[in-house]
Coordinates of C-alpha atoms in Angstrom, one line a residue:
M14 CA 0.0 0.0 0.0
S15 CA 1.4 3.4 -1.0
G16 CA 2.3 5.5 2.0
K17 CA 2.3 2.7 4.5
R18 CA 4.0 3.5 7.7
V19 CA 4.4 0.9 10.5
V20 CA 5.3 1.6 14.1
T21 CA 5.9 -0.5 17.1
F22 CA 5.0 0.8 20.6
L23 CA 7.3 -1.0 22.9
G24 CA 6.7 -1.4 26.6
F25 CA 8.6 -3.2 29.3
F26 CA 6.2 -6.0 30.4
T27 CA 8.3 -9.2 30.7
G28 CA 6.1 -12.3 30.1
D29 CA 7.4 -15.8 29.9
K30 CA 8.4 -15.6 26.3
W31 CA 10.4 -12.4 26.5
Y32 CA 14.2 -12.3 26.5
H33 CA 14.9 -8.6 26.6
D34 CA 18.6 -8.9 26.7
K35 CA 18.7 -10.6 23.3
L36 CA 16.1 -8.5 21.5
T37 CA 17.1 -5.9 18.9
E38 CA 15.0 -3.5 16.8
S39 CA 14.9 -6.0 14.0
F40 CA 12.6 -8.2 16.0
F41 CA 9.8 -5.6 15.8
P42 CA 7.8 -4.4 12.8
G43 CA 8.6 -0.9 11.5
E44 CA 9.9 1.9 13.6
V45 CA 10.4 1.3 17.3
W46 CA 9.0 3.9 19.7
T47 CA 9.8 3.1 23.3
L48 CA 9.8 4.5 26.9
T49 CA 12.1 5.9 29.5
D50 CA 15.3 4.0 30.3
P51 CA 15.1 1.5 27.4
W52 CA 18.7 0.4 28.0
Y53 CA 17.8 -1.3 31.3
F54 CA 15.2 -3.5 29.6
Y55 CA 16.5 -3.8 26.0
P56 CA 20.3 -3.3 26.2
K57 CA 20.8 -4.3 22.5
L58 CA 17.9 -2.2 21.1
K59 CA 18.4 0.8 18.9
P60 CA 15.0 2.5 18.9
T61 CA 13.8 5.0 16.4
R62 CA 12.3 7.2 19.1
I63 CA 12.2 7.4 22.9
Y64 CA 9.4 9.0 24.9
Q65 CA 10.7 10.5 28.1
I66 CA 7.6 12.5 29.1
H67 CA 8.1 12.8 32.9
E68 CA 8.7 16.5 33.7
D69 CA 10.6 15.8 36.9
Y70 CA 12.9 13.2 35.5
D71 CA 16.5 13.4 36.8
G72 CA 17.8 9.9 36.3
T73 CA 16.7 8.6 39.7
N74 CA 13.9 6.2 40.6
P75 CA 13.1 6.1 44.3
A76 CA 10.5 3.3 43.7
A77 CA 13.1 1.2 41.9
P78 CA 16.6 2.4 43.1
Y79 CA 18.2 -0.3 40.8
R80 CA 17.0 2.0 38.0
T81 CA 19.1 5.1 38.9
W82 CA 21.2 6.6 36.2
P83 CA 23.3 9.7 37.1
D84 CA 24.6 9.6 33.5
W85 CA 21.1 9.4 32.0
K86 CA 21.6 12.2 29.4
G87 CA 24.8 10.5 28.1
R88 CA 22.8 7.2 27.8
Y89 CA 20.1 8.9 25.8
N90 CA 22.5 10.8 23.6
S91 CA 24.4 7.6 22.8
Y92 CA 21.3 6.4 20.8
G93 CA 21.4 9.2 18.4
C94 CA 17.6 8.9 17.9
E95 CA 14.9 11.4 18.6
I96 CA 14.0 11.9 22.3
V97 CA 10.5 13.2 22.8
T98 CA 10.0 15.3 26.0
R99 CA 7.4 17.6 27.5
R100 CA 10.0 20.2 28.5
E101 CA 13.6 21.1 27.5
F102 CA 16.4 19.2 29.2
P103 CA 19.7 21.1 28.7
G104 CA 22.4 18.8 27.4
L105 CA 20.0 16.3 25.9
N106 CA 20.6 15.9 22.2
N107 CA 18.0 15.4 19.5
Q108 CA 15.1 16.2 21.7
R109 CA 11.7 17.3 20.5
V110 CA 9.7 19.2 23.0
L111 CA 6.0 18.5 22.6
D112 CA 3.6 21.4 22.2
M113 CA 1.4 20.4 25.0
K114 CA -1.1 23.3 24.7
K115 CA -1.7 22.2 21.1
L116 CA -2.0 18.5 22.0
V117 CA -4.4 19.2 24.9
Y118 CA -6.5 21.3 22.6
L119 CA -6.6 18.6 19.9
F120 CA -7.0 15.5 22.1
S121 CA -8.2 16.7 25.6
I122 CA -6.6 16.0 28.9
P123 CA -8.3 12.6 29.5
F124 CA -6.6 11.2 26.3
F125 CA -3.2 11.5 28.0
G126 CA -3.5 8.7 30.7
S127 CA -0.2 7.0 30.0
S128 CA 3.1 7.4 28.2
F129 CA 1.7 5.5 25.3
A130 CA -1.0 8.2 24.8
Y131 CA 1.7 10.6 23.6
M132 CA 2.8 8.0 21.0
F133 CA -0.8 7.6 19.9
A134 CA -1.1 11.4 19.5
D135 CA 2.1 11.5 17.4
A136 CA 1.0 8.5 15.3
M137 CA -2.3 10.1 14.5
L138 CA -0.8 13.5 13.6
E139 CA 2.0 11.9 11.5
K140 CA -0.5 9.6 9.7
V141 CA 1.0 6.3 10.8
T142 CA -1.0 3.5 9.1
E143 CA -0.3 0.5 11.4
I144 CA 0.6 0.2 15.1
H145 CA 2.0 -2.9 16.7
M146 CA 2.0 -3.0 20.5
Y147 CA 4.5 -5.2 22.4
G148 CA 5.3 -5.5 26.1
I149 CA 2.2 -3.5 27.2
R150 CA 0.1 -5.5 29.7
L151 CA -1.8 -3.0 31.8
A152 CA -3.1 -5.7 34.1
T153 CA -1.3 -5.1 37.4
N154 CA -2.9 -3.3 40.3
G155 CA -2.5 0.4 40.7
E156 CA -1.0 2.8 38.1
Y157 CA -1.1 0.6 35.0
Q158 CA -4.5 -0.9 35.6
N159 CA -5.8 2.6 36.0
Q160 CA -4.5 3.5 32.6
L161 CA -6.9 1.1 30.8
P162 CA -9.8 3.6 30.2
S163 CA -7.4 6.1 28.6
M164 CA -5.8 3.3 26.6
I165 CA -9.2 2.3 25.2
L166 CA -9.9 5.9 24.3
N167 CA -6.5 6.0 22.5
L168 CA -7.2 2.8 20.6
E169 CA -10.7 3.8 19.5
A170 CA -9.5 7.2 18.4
A171 CA -6.7 5.6 16.3
K172 CA -9.1 3.2 14.7
V173 CA -11.5 6.1 13.8
Q174 CA -8.5 7.6 12.0
G175 CA -8.1 4.4 10.0
I176 CA -5.0 3.1 11.8
K177 CA -4.7 -0.7 12.0
I178 CA -3.9 -1.9 15.5
V179 CA -2.0 -5.2 16.2
C180 CA -2.0 -5.9 20.0
P181 CA -2.1 -9.3 21.8
F182 CA -4.0 -7.9 24.8
E183 CA -6.6 -5.7 23.0
N184 CA -9.5 -8.2 23.3
E185 CA -8.8 -8.7 27.0
W186 CA -8.7 -4.9 27.6
F187 CA -12.0 -4.4 25.8
R188 CA -13.7 -7.1 27.8
E189 CA -12.9 -4.9 30.9
R190 CA -14.6 -1.8 29.5
D191 CA -18.0 -2.5 31.3
K192 CA -16.2 -2.2 34.6
F193 CA -15.1 1.4 34.0
D194 CA -17.0 4.5 35.1
W195 CA -16.5 6.5 31.9
A196 CA -17.9 9.6 33.5
L197 CA -14.8 9.7 35.7
L198 CA -12.5 9.6 32.6
K199 CA -14.3 12.6 31.2
E200 CA -13.5 14.5 34.5
V201 CA -9.8 13.8 34.5
K202 CA -7.9 17.0 34.9
V203 CA -4.3 15.7 35.2
L204 CA -2.0 14.7 32.4
Y205 CA 0.1 11.6 32.9
G206 CA 3.7 12.6 33.5
D207 CA 2.7 16.1 34.6
E208 CA 4.3 15.9 38.0
N209 CA 4.6 19.6 38.3
G210 CA 1.0 20.3 37.5
N211 CA 1.8 22.7 34.6
Y212 CA -1.3 21.8 32.5
Q213 CA -4.0 21.3 35.0
N214 CA -5.5 24.8 34.7
L215 CA -5.4 25.5 31.0
D216 CA -8.4 27.5 29.9
L217 CA -9.2 25.3 26.8
K218 CA -12.5 24.9 25.1
I219 CA -13.0 21.1 25.3
N220 CA -16.4 19.8 24.4
P221 CA -17.5 17.8 27.6
D222 CA -19.3 15.1 25.5
I223 CA -16.9 14.8 22.6
A224 CA -13.3 13.9 23.5
D225 CA -12.0 16.1 20.7
Q226 CA -13.3 18.6 18.2
S227 CA -10.9 17.7 15.4
M228 CA -8.8 14.6 16.0
I229 CA -10.5 12.0 18.1
K230 CA -14.0 12.2 16.7
I231 CA -15.5 9.9 19.2
S232 CA -17.9 10.5 22.1
Y233 CA -17.4 9.2 25.6
K234 CA -20.8 7.4 25.2
D235 CA -19.2 5.5 22.3
L236 CA -16.6 4.1 24.7
Q237 CA -19.3 2.4 26.8
K238 CA -20.3 0.1 24.0

């Protein structure tokens, strides 16, 4: 197909069949977009793009001290790939700072419930045609389980744009949709990764019933089906 562009969204879920220390980018379809600290999980991987969307990131991880990297900028720079951030980090090469005011206007705050939501937004704006999702489970208690409603919003919005989704857990996630209170998703006021609260008080005209005026084209009622 002319103009076909394939991207892999790569997470860090381990599963019995995953051997992260042996995987390279050639294992995955198309471009590889991945998350913060990929070197810890995929030491041989050379991703196309890394999303480091946490505003307070300084290379430390109090919740997981074994993932502390005082030299984190050097590690990122060694990839030579694009690093997607939400604010400028001096000394970080090849970074692209997201225009969050524009993204919130186009997609709404509830859209951004996980790091992967920023990948979905880019994929839709860049007219990606096919998304493969690997290492993304969203089944544990707490943070990741709570990202499921936003993920379903992301998936539905991408499909409305005509993007093909290949994800081993998609059917499982959609079976969980009846358990969600979708009204709560509509009321979300905090962007994932916005530890400093910079975007909670933006005076933006977001239709309360439609997740987006121009990009998502799906109502919150549609998500309850």
